[in-house]
mmCIF file with all atom_site columns, C-alpha atoms in Angstrom:
data_model
loop_
_atom_site.group_PDB
_atom_site.id
_atom_site.type_symbol
_atom_site.label_atom_id
_atom_site.label_alt_id
_atom_site.label_comp_id
_atom_site.label_asym_id
_atom_site.label_entity_id
_atom_site.label_seq_id
_atom_site.pdbx_PDB_ins_code
_atom_site.Cartn_x
_atom_site.Cartn_y
_atom_site.Cartn_z
_atom_site.occupancy
_atom_site.B_iso_or_equiv
_atom_site.pdbx_formal_charge
_atom_site.auth_seq_id
_atom_site.auth_comp_id
_atom_site.auth_asym_id
_atom_site.auth_atom_id
_atom_site.pdbx_PDB_model_num
ATOM 1   C CA . GLU A 1 1   ? 102.412 102.026 92.791  1.00 0.00 ? 1   GLU A CA 1
ATOM 2   C CA . ILE A 1 2   ? 102.280 104.996 95.115  1.00 0.00 ? 2   ILE A CA 1
ATOM 3   C CA . VAL A 1 3   ? 105.700 106.654 95.272  1.00 0.00 ? 3   VAL A CA 1
ATOM 4   C CA . LEU A 1 4   ? 106.588 108.575 98.415  1.00 0.00 ? 4   LEU A CA 1
ATOM 5   C CA . THR A 1 5   ? 109.189 111.323 98.107  1.00 0.00 ? 5   THR A CA 1
ATOM 6   C CA . GLN A 1 6   ? 110.719 112.722 101.279 1.00 0.00 ? 6   GLN A CA 1
ATOM 7   C CA . SER A 1 7   ? 112.465 116.044 101.667 1.00 0.00 ? 7   SER A CA 1
ATOM 8   C CA . PRO A 1 8   ? 114.994 117.127 102.520 1.00 0.00 ? 8   PRO A CA 1
ATOM 9   C CA . GLY A 1 9   ? 117.330 114.190 102.059 1.00 0.00 ? 9   GLY A CA 1
ATOM 10  C CA . THR A 1 10  ? 119.437 115.390 104.991 1.00 0.00 ? 10  THR A CA 1
ATOM 11  C CA . LEU A 1 11  ? 118.517 117.889 107.659 1.00 0.00 ? 11  LEU A CA 1
ATOM 12  C CA . SER A 1 12  ? 121.233 119.380 109.879 1.00 0.00 ? 12  SER A CA 1
ATOM 13  C CA . LEU A 1 13  ? 119.950 120.912 113.102 1.00 0.00 ? 13  LEU A CA 1
ATOM 14  C CA . SER A 1 14  ? 121.009 121.438 116.694 1.00 0.00 ? 14  SER A CA 1
ATOM 15  C CA . PRO A 1 15  ? 119.403 120.022 119.830 1.00 0.00 ? 15  PRO A CA 1
ATOM 16  C CA . GLY A 1 16  ? 116.558 122.231 120.930 1.00 0.00 ? 16  GLY A CA 1
ATOM 17  C CA . GLU A 1 17  ? 115.650 123.281 117.393 1.00 0.00 ? 17  GLU A CA 1
ATOM 18  C CA . ARG A 1 18  ? 112.475 122.382 115.532 1.00 0.00 ? 18  ARG A CA 1
ATOM 19  C CA . ALA A 1 19  ? 112.577 119.814 112.737 1.00 0.00 ? 19  ALA A CA 1
ATOM 20  C CA . THR A 1 20  ? 110.112 119.661 109.869 1.00 0.00 ? 20  THR A CA 1
ATOM 21  C CA . LEU A 1 21  ? 110.230 116.645 107.564 1.00 0.00 ? 21  LEU A CA 1
ATOM 22  C CA . SER A 1 22  ? 108.080 116.315 104.470 1.00 0.00 ? 22  SER A CA 1
ATOM 23  C CA . CYS A 1 23  ? 106.608 113.379 102.602 1.00 0.00 ? 23  CYS A CA 1
ATOM 24  C CA . ARG A 1 24  ? 104.857 113.783 99.274  1.00 0.00 ? 24  ARG A CA 1
ATOM 25  C CA . ALA A 1 25  ? 102.787 111.027 97.689  1.00 0.00 ? 25  ALA A CA 1
ATOM 26  C CA . SER A 1 26  ? 102.487 110.515 93.933  1.00 0.00 ? 26  SER A CA 1
ATOM 27  C CA . GLN A 1 27  ? 98.705  110.300 94.330  1.00 0.00 ? 27  GLN A CA 1
ATOM 28  C CA . THR A 1 28  ? 96.156  111.244 96.936  1.00 0.00 ? 28  THR A CA 1
ATOM 29  C CA . ILE A 1 29  ? 95.993  108.956 99.935  1.00 0.00 ? 29  ILE A CA 1
ATOM 30  C CA . SER A 1 30  ? 93.784  109.056 102.967 1.00 0.00 ? 30  SER A CA 1
ATOM 31  C CA . SER A 1 31  ? 95.638  110.220 106.049 1.00 0.00 ? 31  SER A CA 1
ATOM 32  C CA . THR A 1 32  ? 94.386  107.033 107.729 1.00 0.00 ? 32  THR A CA 1
ATOM 33  C CA . TYR A 1 33  ? 97.016  105.125 105.779 1.00 0.00 ? 33  TYR A CA 1
ATOM 34  C CA . LEU A 1 34  ? 100.187 107.128 106.407 1.00 0.00 ? 34  LEU A CA 1
ATOM 35  C CA . ALA A 1 35  ? 102.778 106.235 109.045 1.00 0.00 ? 35  ALA A CA 1
ATOM 36  C CA . TRP A 1 36  ? 106.187 107.501 110.109 1.00 0.00 ? 36  TRP A CA 1
ATOM 37  C CA . TYR A 1 37  ? 109.131 105.495 111.428 1.00 0.00 ? 37  TYR A CA 1
ATOM 38  C CA . GLN A 1 38  ? 112.430 106.315 113.052 1.00 0.00 ? 38  GLN A CA 1
ATOM 39  C CA . ARG A 1 39  ? 115.493 104.163 112.562 1.00 0.00 ? 39  ARG A CA 1
ATOM 40  C CA . LYS A 1 40  ? 118.860 104.360 114.264 1.00 0.00 ? 40  LYS A CA 1
ATOM 41  C CA . PRO A 1 41  ? 121.942 102.425 113.104 1.00 0.00 ? 41  PRO A CA 1
ATOM 42  C CA . GLY A 1 42  ? 121.752 98.763  114.071 1.00 0.00 ? 42  GLY A CA 1
ATOM 43  C CA . GLN A 1 43  ? 118.298 99.129  115.572 1.00 0.00 ? 43  GLN A CA 1
ATOM 44  C CA . ALA A 1 44  ? 114.839 98.063  114.520 1.00 0.00 ? 44  ALA A CA 1
ATOM 45  C CA . PRO A 1 45  ? 112.641 100.679 112.869 1.00 0.00 ? 45  PRO A CA 1
ATOM 46  C CA . ARG A 1 46  ? 110.409 102.283 115.488 1.00 0.00 ? 46  ARG A CA 1
ATOM 47  C CA . LEU A 1 47  ? 106.840 103.316 114.738 1.00 0.00 ? 47  LEU A CA 1
ATOM 48  C CA . LEU A 1 48  ? 106.291 106.975 115.593 1.00 0.00 ? 48  LEU A CA 1
ATOM 49  C CA . LEU A 1 49  ? 102.962 107.915 114.053 1.00 0.00 ? 49  LEU A CA 1
ATOM 50  C CA . TYR A 1 50  ? 100.107 106.168 112.273 1.00 0.00 ? 50  TYR A CA 1
ATOM 51  C CA . GLY A 1 51  ? 97.035  107.648 110.644 1.00 0.00 ? 51  GLY A CA 1
ATOM 52  C CA . ALA A 1 52  ? 99.322  110.593 109.814 1.00 0.00 ? 52  ALA A CA 1
ATOM 53  C CA . SER A 1 53  ? 98.988  112.152 113.273 1.00 0.00 ? 53  SER A CA 1
ATOM 54  C CA . SER A 1 54  ? 98.350  109.519 115.962 1.00 0.00 ? 54  SER A CA 1
ATOM 55  C CA . ARG A 1 55  ? 101.359 108.814 118.162 1.00 0.00 ? 55  ARG A CA 1
ATOM 56  C CA . ALA A 1 56  ? 102.304 105.215 118.749 1.00 0.00 ? 56  ALA A CA 1
ATOM 57  C CA . THR A 1 57  ? 102.666 103.823 122.258 1.00 0.00 ? 57  THR A CA 1
ATOM 58  C CA . GLY A 1 58  ? 105.401 105.539 124.232 1.00 0.00 ? 58  GLY A CA 1
ATOM 59  C CA . ILE A 1 59  ? 106.183 108.224 121.655 1.00 0.00 ? 59  ILE A CA 1
ATOM 60  C CA . PRO A 1 60  ? 106.844 111.633 123.258 1.00 0.00 ? 60  PRO A CA 1
ATOM 61  C CA . ASP A 1 61  ? 104.517 114.474 122.407 1.00 0.00 ? 61  ASP A CA 1
ATOM 62  C CA . ARG A 1 62  ? 107.325 116.486 120.807 1.00 0.00 ? 62  ARG A CA 1
ATOM 63  C CA . PHE A 1 63  ? 106.627 114.282 117.755 1.00 0.00 ? 63  PHE A CA 1
ATOM 64  C CA . SER A 1 64  ? 103.581 115.340 115.754 1.00 0.00 ? 64  SER A CA 1
ATOM 65  C CA . GLY A 1 65  ? 102.242 114.696 112.306 1.00 0.00 ? 65  GLY A CA 1
ATOM 66  C CA . SER A 1 66  ? 99.932  116.476 109.934 1.00 0.00 ? 66  SER A CA 1
ATOM 67  C CA . GLY A 1 67  ? 98.847  116.572 106.352 1.00 0.00 ? 67  GLY A CA 1
ATOM 68  C CA . SER A 1 68  ? 96.317  115.269 103.887 1.00 0.00 ? 68  SER A CA 1
ATOM 69  C CA . GLY A 1 69  ? 95.961  114.381 100.248 1.00 0.00 ? 69  GLY A CA 1
ATOM 70  C CA . THR A 1 70  ? 99.490  114.157 98.910  1.00 0.00 ? 70  THR A CA 1
ATOM 71  C CA . ASP A 1 71  ? 101.467 116.204 101.436 1.00 0.00 ? 71  ASP A CA 1
ATOM 72  C CA . PHE A 1 72  ? 102.349 115.056 104.927 1.00 0.00 ? 72  PHE A CA 1
ATOM 73  C CA . THR A 1 73  ? 104.660 116.441 107.583 1.00 0.00 ? 73  THR A CA 1
ATOM 74  C CA . LEU A 1 74  ? 106.455 115.087 110.618 1.00 0.00 ? 74  LEU A CA 1
ATOM 75  C CA . THR A 1 75  ? 107.426 117.754 113.129 1.00 0.00 ? 75  THR A CA 1
ATOM 76  C CA . ILE A 1 76  ? 109.740 117.355 116.084 1.00 0.00 ? 76  ILE A CA 1
ATOM 77  C CA . SER A 1 77  ? 109.107 120.397 118.218 1.00 0.00 ? 77  SER A CA 1
ATOM 78  C CA . ARG A 1 78  ? 112.364 120.501 120.191 1.00 0.00 ? 78  ARG A CA 1
ATOM 79  C CA . LEU A 1 79  ? 115.115 118.114 119.206 1.00 0.00 ? 79  LEU A CA 1
ATOM 80  C CA . GLU A 1 80  ? 116.644 115.888 121.829 1.00 0.00 ? 80  GLU A CA 1
ATOM 81  C CA . PRO A 1 81  ? 120.048 114.194 121.270 1.00 0.00 ? 81  PRO A CA 1
ATOM 82  C CA . GLU A 1 82  ? 118.328 110.812 120.820 1.00 0.00 ? 82  GLU A CA 1
ATOM 83  C CA . ASP A 1 83  ? 116.185 112.130 117.937 1.00 0.00 ? 83  ASP A CA 1
ATOM 84  C CA . PHE A 1 84  ? 119.042 112.216 115.438 1.00 0.00 ? 84  PHE A CA 1
ATOM 85  C CA . ALA A 1 85  ? 118.255 109.301 113.144 1.00 0.00 ? 85  ALA A CA 1
ATOM 86  C CA . VAL A 1 86  ? 116.713 108.450 109.782 1.00 0.00 ? 86  VAL A CA 1
ATOM 87  C CA . TYR A 1 87  ? 112.975 108.954 109.346 1.00 0.00 ? 87  TYR A CA 1
ATOM 88  C CA . TYR A 1 88  ? 110.727 107.179 106.850 1.00 0.00 ? 88  TYR A CA 1
ATOM 89  C CA . CYS A 1 89  ? 107.169 107.748 105.777 1.00 0.00 ? 89  CYS A CA 1
ATOM 90  C CA . HIS A 1 90  ? 105.071 104.743 104.759 1.00 0.00 ? 90  HIS A CA 1
ATOM 91  C CA . GLN A 1 91  ? 101.723 104.286 103.030 1.00 0.00 ? 91  GLN A CA 1
ATOM 92  C CA . TYR A 1 92  ? 99.564  101.206 103.430 1.00 0.00 ? 92  TYR A CA 1
ATOM 93  C CA . VAL A 1 93  ? 96.448  102.054 101.428 1.00 0.00 ? 93  VAL A CA 1
ATOM 94  C CA . ASN A 1 94  ? 97.617  100.541 98.144  1.00 0.00 ? 94  ASN A CA 1
ATOM 95  C CA . SER A 1 95  ? 100.023 97.731  98.856  1.00 0.00 ? 95  SER A CA 1
ATOM 96  C CA . PHE A 1 96  ? 102.900 99.091  100.935 1.00 0.00 ? 96  PHE A CA 1
ATOM 97  C CA . THR A 1 97  ? 105.577 101.588 99.973  1.00 0.00 ? 97  THR A CA 1
ATOM 98  C CA . PHE A 1 98  ? 108.110 103.696 101.830 1.00 0.00 ? 98  PHE A CA 1
ATOM 99  C CA . GLY A 1 99  ? 109.812 107.013 101.301 1.00 0.00 ? 99  GLY A CA 1
ATOM 100 C CA . GLN A 1 100 ? 113.541 107.065 100.687 1.00 0.00 ? 100 GLN A CA 1
ATOM 101 C CA . GLY A 1 101 ? 114.201 108.545 104.137 1.00 0.00 ? 101 GLY A CA 1
ATOM 102 C CA . THR A 1 102 ? 115.349 111.826 105.661 1.00 0.00 ? 102 THR A CA 1
ATOM 103 C CA . ARG A 1 103 ? 118.567 111.751 107.659 1.00 0.00 ? 103 ARG A CA 1
ATOM 104 C CA . LEU A 1 104 ? 118.395 114.079 110.644 1.00 0.00 ? 104 LEU A CA 1
ATOM 105 C CA . GLU A 1 105 ? 121.932 114.881 111.729 1.00 0.00 ? 105 GLU A CA 1
ATOM 106 C CA . ILE A 1 106 ? 123.482 117.025 114.423 1.00 0.00 ? 106 ILE A CA 1
ATOM 107 C CA . LYS A 1 107 ? 124.720 120.372 113.172 1.00 0.00 ? 107 LYS A CA 1
ATOM 108 C CA . GLN B 2 1   ? 107.883 93.486  126.018 1.00 0.00 ? 1   GLN B CA 1
ATOM 109 C CA . VAL B 2 2   ? 107.351 92.822  122.329 1.00 0.00 ? 2   VAL B CA 1
ATOM 110 C CA . GLN B 2 3   ? 110.374 91.215  120.713 1.00 0.00 ? 3   GLN B CA 1
ATOM 111 C CA . LEU B 2 4   ? 110.948 90.057  117.162 1.00 0.00 ? 4   LEU B CA 1
ATOM 112 C CA . VAL B 2 5   ? 114.227 88.353  116.372 1.00 0.00 ? 5   VAL B CA 1
ATOM 113 C CA . GLU B 2 6   ? 115.131 87.461  112.806 1.00 0.00 ? 6   GLU B CA 1
ATOM 114 C CA . SER B 2 7   ? 117.660 84.781  111.947 1.00 0.00 ? 7   SER B CA 1
ATOM 115 C CA . GLY B 2 8   ? 118.809 82.668  109.035 1.00 0.00 ? 8   GLY B CA 1
ATOM 116 C CA . GLY B 2 9   ? 120.546 85.264  106.923 1.00 0.00 ? 9   GLY B CA 1
ATOM 117 C CA . GLY B 2 10  ? 123.895 84.665  105.298 1.00 0.00 ? 10  GLY B CA 1
ATOM 118 C CA . VAL B 2 11  ? 125.796 84.502  102.035 1.00 0.00 ? 11  VAL B CA 1
ATOM 119 C CA . VAL B 2 12  ? 124.283 82.316  99.330  1.00 0.00 ? 12  VAL B CA 1
ATOM 120 C CA . GLN B 2 13  ? 124.963 81.783  95.643  1.00 0.00 ? 13  GLN B CA 1
ATOM 121 C CA . PRO B 2 14  ? 122.482 82.872  92.991  1.00 0.00 ? 14  PRO B CA 1
ATOM 122 C CA . GLY B 2 15  ? 119.837 80.232  92.346  1.00 0.00 ? 15  GLY B CA 1
ATOM 123 C CA . ARG B 2 16  ? 120.139 78.734  95.819  1.00 0.00 ? 16  ARG B CA 1
ATOM 124 C CA . SER B 2 17  ? 117.700 78.834  98.721  1.00 0.00 ? 17  SER B CA 1
ATOM 125 C CA . LEU B 2 18  ? 117.598 80.264  102.217 1.00 0.00 ? 18  LEU B CA 1
ATOM 126 C CA . ARG B 2 19  ? 115.028 80.209  104.994 1.00 0.00 ? 19  ARG B CA 1
ATOM 127 C CA . LEU B 2 20  ? 114.613 83.109  107.361 1.00 0.00 ? 20  LEU B CA 1
ATOM 128 C CA . SER B 2 21  ? 112.912 82.866  110.741 1.00 0.00 ? 21  SER B CA 1
ATOM 129 C CA . CYS B 2 22  ? 111.301 85.504  112.916 1.00 0.00 ? 22  CYS B CA 1
ATOM 130 C CA . ALA B 2 23  ? 110.856 84.450  116.527 1.00 0.00 ? 23  ALA B CA 1
ATOM 131 C CA . ALA B 2 24  ? 108.301 86.482  118.463 1.00 0.00 ? 24  ALA B CA 1
ATOM 132 C CA . SER B 2 25  ? 107.718 86.957  122.166 1.00 0.00 ? 25  SER B CA 1
ATOM 133 C CA . GLY B 2 26  ? 105.960 89.266  124.585 1.00 0.00 ? 26  GLY B CA 1
ATOM 134 C CA . PHE B 2 27  ? 102.492 89.177  123.005 1.00 0.00 ? 27  PHE B CA 1
ATOM 135 C CA . THR B 2 28  ? 99.790  86.798  121.758 1.00 0.00 ? 28  THR B CA 1
ATOM 136 C CA . PHE B 2 29  ? 101.430 85.680  118.531 1.00 0.00 ? 29  PHE B CA 1
ATOM 137 C CA . SER B 2 30  ? 98.348  84.078  116.990 1.00 0.00 ? 30  SER B CA 1
ATOM 138 C CA . SER B 2 31  ? 96.424  87.366  117.099 1.00 0.00 ? 31  SER B CA 1
ATOM 139 C CA . TYR B 2 32  ? 98.713  89.243  114.730 1.00 0.00 ? 32  TYR B CA 1
ATOM 140 C CA . ALA B 2 33  ? 99.662  89.368  111.093 1.00 0.00 ? 33  ALA B CA 1
ATOM 141 C CA . PHE B 2 34  ? 103.265 89.725  109.981 1.00 0.00 ? 34  PHE B CA 1
ATOM 142 C CA . HIS B 2 35  ? 105.192 91.348  107.179 1.00 0.00 ? 35  HIS B CA 1
ATOM 143 C CA . TRP B 2 36  ? 108.649 90.848  105.766 1.00 0.00 ? 36  TRP B CA 1
ATOM 144 C CA . VAL B 2 37  ? 110.252 94.059  104.534 1.00 0.00 ? 37  VAL B CA 1
ATOM 145 C CA . ARG B 2 38  ? 113.731 94.331  103.048 1.00 0.00 ? 38  ARG B CA 1
ATOM 146 C CA . GLN B 2 39  ? 116.236 97.028  102.286 1.00 0.00 ? 39  GLN B CA 1
ATOM 147 C CA . ALA B 2 40  ? 118.906 96.596  99.650  1.00 0.00 ? 40  ALA B CA 1
ATOM 148 C CA . PRO B 2 41  ? 122.118 98.624  100.011 1.00 0.00 ? 41  PRO B CA 1
ATOM 149 C CA . GLY B 2 42  ? 121.458 102.232 99.075  1.00 0.00 ? 42  GLY B CA 1
ATOM 150 C CA . LYS B 2 43  ? 117.795 101.579 98.309  1.00 0.00 ? 43  LYS B CA 1
ATOM 151 C CA . ARG B 2 44  ? 114.575 102.353 100.105 1.00 0.00 ? 44  ARG B CA 1
ATOM 152 C CA . LEU B 2 45  ? 112.630 99.895  102.201 1.00 0.00 ? 45  LEU B CA 1
ATOM 153 C CA . GLU B 2 46  ? 110.653 97.436  100.082 1.00 0.00 ? 46  GLU B CA 1
ATOM 154 C CA . TRP B 2 47  ? 107.685 95.437  101.297 1.00 0.00 ? 47  TRP B CA 1
ATOM 155 C CA . VAL B 2 48  ? 108.087 91.746  100.423 1.00 0.00 ? 48  VAL B CA 1
ATOM 156 C CA . VAL B 2 49  ? 105.193 89.711  101.802 1.00 0.00 ? 49  VAL B CA 1
ATOM 157 C CA . ALA B 2 50  ? 102.468 89.582  104.439 1.00 0.00 ? 50  ALA B CA 1
ATOM 158 C CA . ILE B 2 51  ? 100.638 86.784  106.220 1.00 0.00 ? 51  ILE B CA 1
ATOM 159 C CA . SER B 2 52  ? 97.383  86.944  108.171 1.00 0.00 ? 52  SER B CA 1
ATOM 160 C CA . TYR B 2 53  ? 97.044  85.996  111.837 1.00 0.00 ? 53  TYR B CA 1
ATOM 161 C CA . ASP B 2 54  ? 96.000  82.442  111.027 1.00 0.00 ? 54  ASP B CA 1
ATOM 162 C CA . GLY B 2 55  ? 98.061  81.950  107.885 1.00 0.00 ? 55  GLY B CA 1
ATOM 163 C CA . SER B 2 56  ? 94.997  81.714  105.650 1.00 0.00 ? 56  SER B CA 1
ATOM 164 C CA . LYS B 2 57  ? 95.858  84.822  103.653 1.00 0.00 ? 57  LYS B CA 1
ATOM 165 C CA . THR B 2 58  ? 99.188  85.748  102.114 1.00 0.00 ? 58  THR B CA 1
ATOM 166 C CA . ASP B 2 59  ? 100.175 88.556  99.790  1.00 0.00 ? 59  ASP B CA 1
ATOM 167 C CA . TYR B 2 60  ? 103.436 88.893  97.856  1.00 0.00 ? 60  TYR B CA 1
ATOM 168 C CA . ALA B 2 61  ? 105.282 91.641  96.060  1.00 0.00 ? 61  ALA B CA 1
ATOM 169 C CA . ASP B 2 62  ? 105.558 90.945  92.339  1.00 0.00 ? 62  ASP B CA 1
ATOM 170 C CA . SER B 2 63  ? 109.342 90.883  92.646  1.00 0.00 ? 63  SER B CA 1
ATOM 171 C CA . VAL B 2 64  ? 109.252 87.710  94.773  1.00 0.00 ? 64  VAL B CA 1
ATOM 172 C CA . LYS B 2 65  ? 106.025 86.016  93.704  1.00 0.00 ? 65  LYS B CA 1
ATOM 173 C CA . GLY B 2 66  ? 106.604 82.388  92.817  1.00 0.00 ? 66  GLY B CA 1
ATOM 174 C CA . ARG B 2 67  ? 110.037 82.330  94.487  1.00 0.00 ? 67  ARG B CA 1
ATOM 175 C CA . PHE B 2 68  ? 109.371 83.235  98.137  1.00 0.00 ? 68  PHE B CA 1
ATOM 176 C CA . THR B 2 69  ? 106.912 81.593  100.516 1.00 0.00 ? 69  THR B CA 1
ATOM 177 C CA . ILE B 2 70  ? 105.819 82.929  103.881 1.00 0.00 ? 70  ILE B CA 1
ATOM 178 C CA . SER B 2 71  ? 104.453 80.658  106.572 1.00 0.00 ? 71  SER B CA 1
ATOM 179 C CA . ARG B 2 72  ? 103.913 80.689  110.293 1.00 0.00 ? 72  ARG B CA 1
ATOM 180 C CA . ASP B 2 73  ? 103.819 78.218  113.172 1.00 0.00 ? 73  ASP B CA 1
ATOM 181 C CA . ASN B 2 74  ? 101.566 79.538  115.890 1.00 0.00 ? 74  ASN B CA 1
ATOM 182 C CA . SER B 2 75  ? 102.720 76.791  118.250 1.00 0.00 ? 75  SER B CA 1
ATOM 183 C CA . LYS B 2 76  ? 106.301 78.044  117.981 1.00 0.00 ? 76  LYS B CA 1
ATOM 184 C CA . ASN B 2 77  ? 105.557 81.775  117.761 1.00 0.00 ? 77  ASN B CA 1
ATOM 185 C CA . THR B 2 78  ? 107.618 81.918  114.600 1.00 0.00 ? 78  THR B CA 1
ATOM 186 C CA . VAL B 2 79  ? 107.194 83.269  111.090 1.00 0.00 ? 79  VAL B CA 1
ATOM 187 C CA . TYR B 2 80  ? 109.253 81.878  108.226 1.00 0.00 ? 80  TYR B CA 1
ATOM 188 C CA . LEU B 2 81  ? 110.318 83.156  104.842 1.00 0.00 ? 81  LEU B CA 1
ATOM 189 C CA . GLN B 2 82  ? 111.436 80.476  102.426 1.00 0.00 ? 82  GLN B CA 1
ATOM 190 C CA . MET B 2 83  ? 113.442 82.104  99.643  1.00 0.00 ? 83  MET B CA 1
ATOM 191 C CA . ASN B 2 84  ? 114.141 80.033  96.534  1.00 0.00 ? 84  ASN B CA 1
ATOM 192 C CA . SER B 2 85  ? 115.860 80.856  93.250  1.00 0.00 ? 85  SER B CA 1
ATOM 193 C CA . LEU B 2 86  ? 117.665 83.734  94.896  1.00 0.00 ? 86  LEU B CA 1
ATOM 194 C CA . ARG B 2 87  ? 118.996 86.567  92.754  1.00 0.00 ? 87  ARG B CA 1
ATOM 195 C CA . PRO B 2 88  ? 121.659 89.183  93.448  1.00 0.00 ? 88  PRO B CA 1
ATOM 196 C CA . GLU B 2 89  ? 118.898 91.799  93.667  1.00 0.00 ? 89  GLU B CA 1
ATOM 197 C CA . ASP B 2 90  ? 117.466 89.934  96.659  1.00 0.00 ? 90  ASP B CA 1
ATOM 198 C CA . THR B 2 91  ? 120.499 91.059  98.662  1.00 0.00 ? 91  THR B CA 1
ATOM 199 C CA . GLY B 2 92  ? 119.631 93.209  101.643 1.00 0.00 ? 92  GLY B CA 1
ATOM 200 C CA . VAL B 2 93  ? 118.572 93.348  105.259 1.00 0.00 ? 93  VAL B CA 1
ATOM 201 C CA . TYR B 2 94  ? 115.311 91.534  105.882 1.00 0.00 ? 94  TYR B CA 1
ATOM 202 C CA . TYR B 2 95  ? 113.030 92.740  108.652 1.00 0.00 ? 95  TYR B CA 1
ATOM 203 C CA . CYS B 2 96  ? 109.942 91.125  110.070 1.00 0.00 ? 96  CYS B CA 1
ATOM 204 C CA . ALA B 2 97  ? 107.221 93.355  111.431 1.00 0.00 ? 97  ALA B CA 1
ATOM 205 C CA . ARG B 2 98  ? 104.090 92.689  113.443 1.00 0.00 ? 98  ARG B CA 1
ATOM 206 C CA . ALA B 2 99  ? 100.803 94.155  112.231 1.00 0.00 ? 99  ALA B CA 1
ATOM 207 C CA . ARG B 2 100 ? 97.223  94.322  113.396 1.00 0.00 ? 100 ARG B CA 1
ATOM 208 C CA . SER B 2 101 ? 96.196  92.800  110.078 1.00 0.00 ? 101 SER B CA 1
ATOM 209 C CA . SER B 2 102 ? 97.969  91.854  106.868 1.00 0.00 ? 102 SER B CA 1
ATOM 210 C CA . GLY B 2 103 ? 96.786  95.093  105.269 1.00 0.00 ? 103 GLY B CA 1
ATOM 211 C CA . TRP B 2 104 ? 98.033  97.355  108.029 1.00 0.00 ? 104 TRP B CA 1
ATOM 212 C CA . TYR B 2 105 ? 101.292 99.021  109.069 1.00 0.00 ? 105 TYR B CA 1
ATOM 213 C CA . GLY B 2 106 ? 103.870 97.193  111.147 1.00 0.00 ? 106 GLY B CA 1
ATOM 214 C CA . ASP B 2 107 ? 103.883 98.422  114.718 1.00 0.00 ? 107 ASP B CA 1
ATOM 215 C CA . TYR B 2 108 ? 106.919 96.480  115.971 1.00 0.00 ? 108 TYR B CA 1
ATOM 216 C CA . TRP B 2 109 ? 109.906 95.461  113.923 1.00 0.00 ? 109 TRP B CA 1
ATOM 217 C CA . GLY B 2 110 ? 112.904 93.245  114.434 1.00 0.00 ? 110 GLY B CA 1
ATOM 218 C CA . GLN B 2 111 ? 116.485 94.368  113.914 1.00 0.00 ? 111 GLN B CA 1
ATOM 219 C CA . GLY B 2 112 ? 116.810 92.475  110.675 1.00 0.00 ? 112 GLY B CA 1
ATOM 220 C CA . THR B 2 113 ? 118.996 89.759  109.203 1.00 0.00 ? 113 THR B CA 1
ATOM 221 C CA . LEU B 2 114 ? 121.377 90.280  106.281 1.00 0.00 ? 114 LEU B CA 1
ATOM 222 C CA . VAL B 2 115 ? 121.037 88.214  103.140 1.00 0.00 ? 115 VAL B CA 1
ATOM 223 C CA . THR B 2 116 ? 123.791 88.420  100.546 1.00 0.00 ? 116 THR B CA 1
ATOM 224 C CA . VAL B 2 117 ? 123.308 86.713  97.195  1.00 0.00 ? 117 VAL B CA 1
ATOM 225 C CA . SER B 2 118 ? 126.621 86.511  95.419  1.00 0.00 ? 118 SER B CA 1
ATOM 226 C CA . SER B 2 119 ? 128.762 84.052  93.547  1.00 0.00 ? 119 SER B CA 1
#
């Protein structure tokens, strides 16, 4: 099983700042098979990125993704108030697994 | 717009059964695969099962194989998850998610339904 480890566990930032979230895989995966989700309390998870860097429909361009091999990054260039949520990475190359999540909170 | 609404969750005793439903709208249901994904309290998201667009292919996590059964009714735009022999470790929020194929990520998710297995 491919284990995804996200860091940090919690990130405290202010609106307008840049957020960098990391996801490390226990083995090499093609970037084609890496996605990121956002989840707010009581809401459905929302797909942000697939293929490591392709934005899903309706996702603002302040969200970007990068990475390859075992290390992937989600960057939010300038935080808006609605961006404070929990973020998950997800691999779908070998069955399906998820990271444990990074909580992005307002500082 | 795409909507997925799960239902059927509740409190059930260990060893009993429960059936979850996922009602879909806003898209051509029969063209998509579906996943069920769950999250136990304090744990990470765990993929449970997937079904292909026509129901011909299913894939289960080892943790539920032989106990859970996924099915779909394309005439009712609904996906089902029959859960038998429930265990306390099956407790969690269950989400259904739409996918381009059963081997692909979920692009739209429902809000989930809570299943609690407890005596």
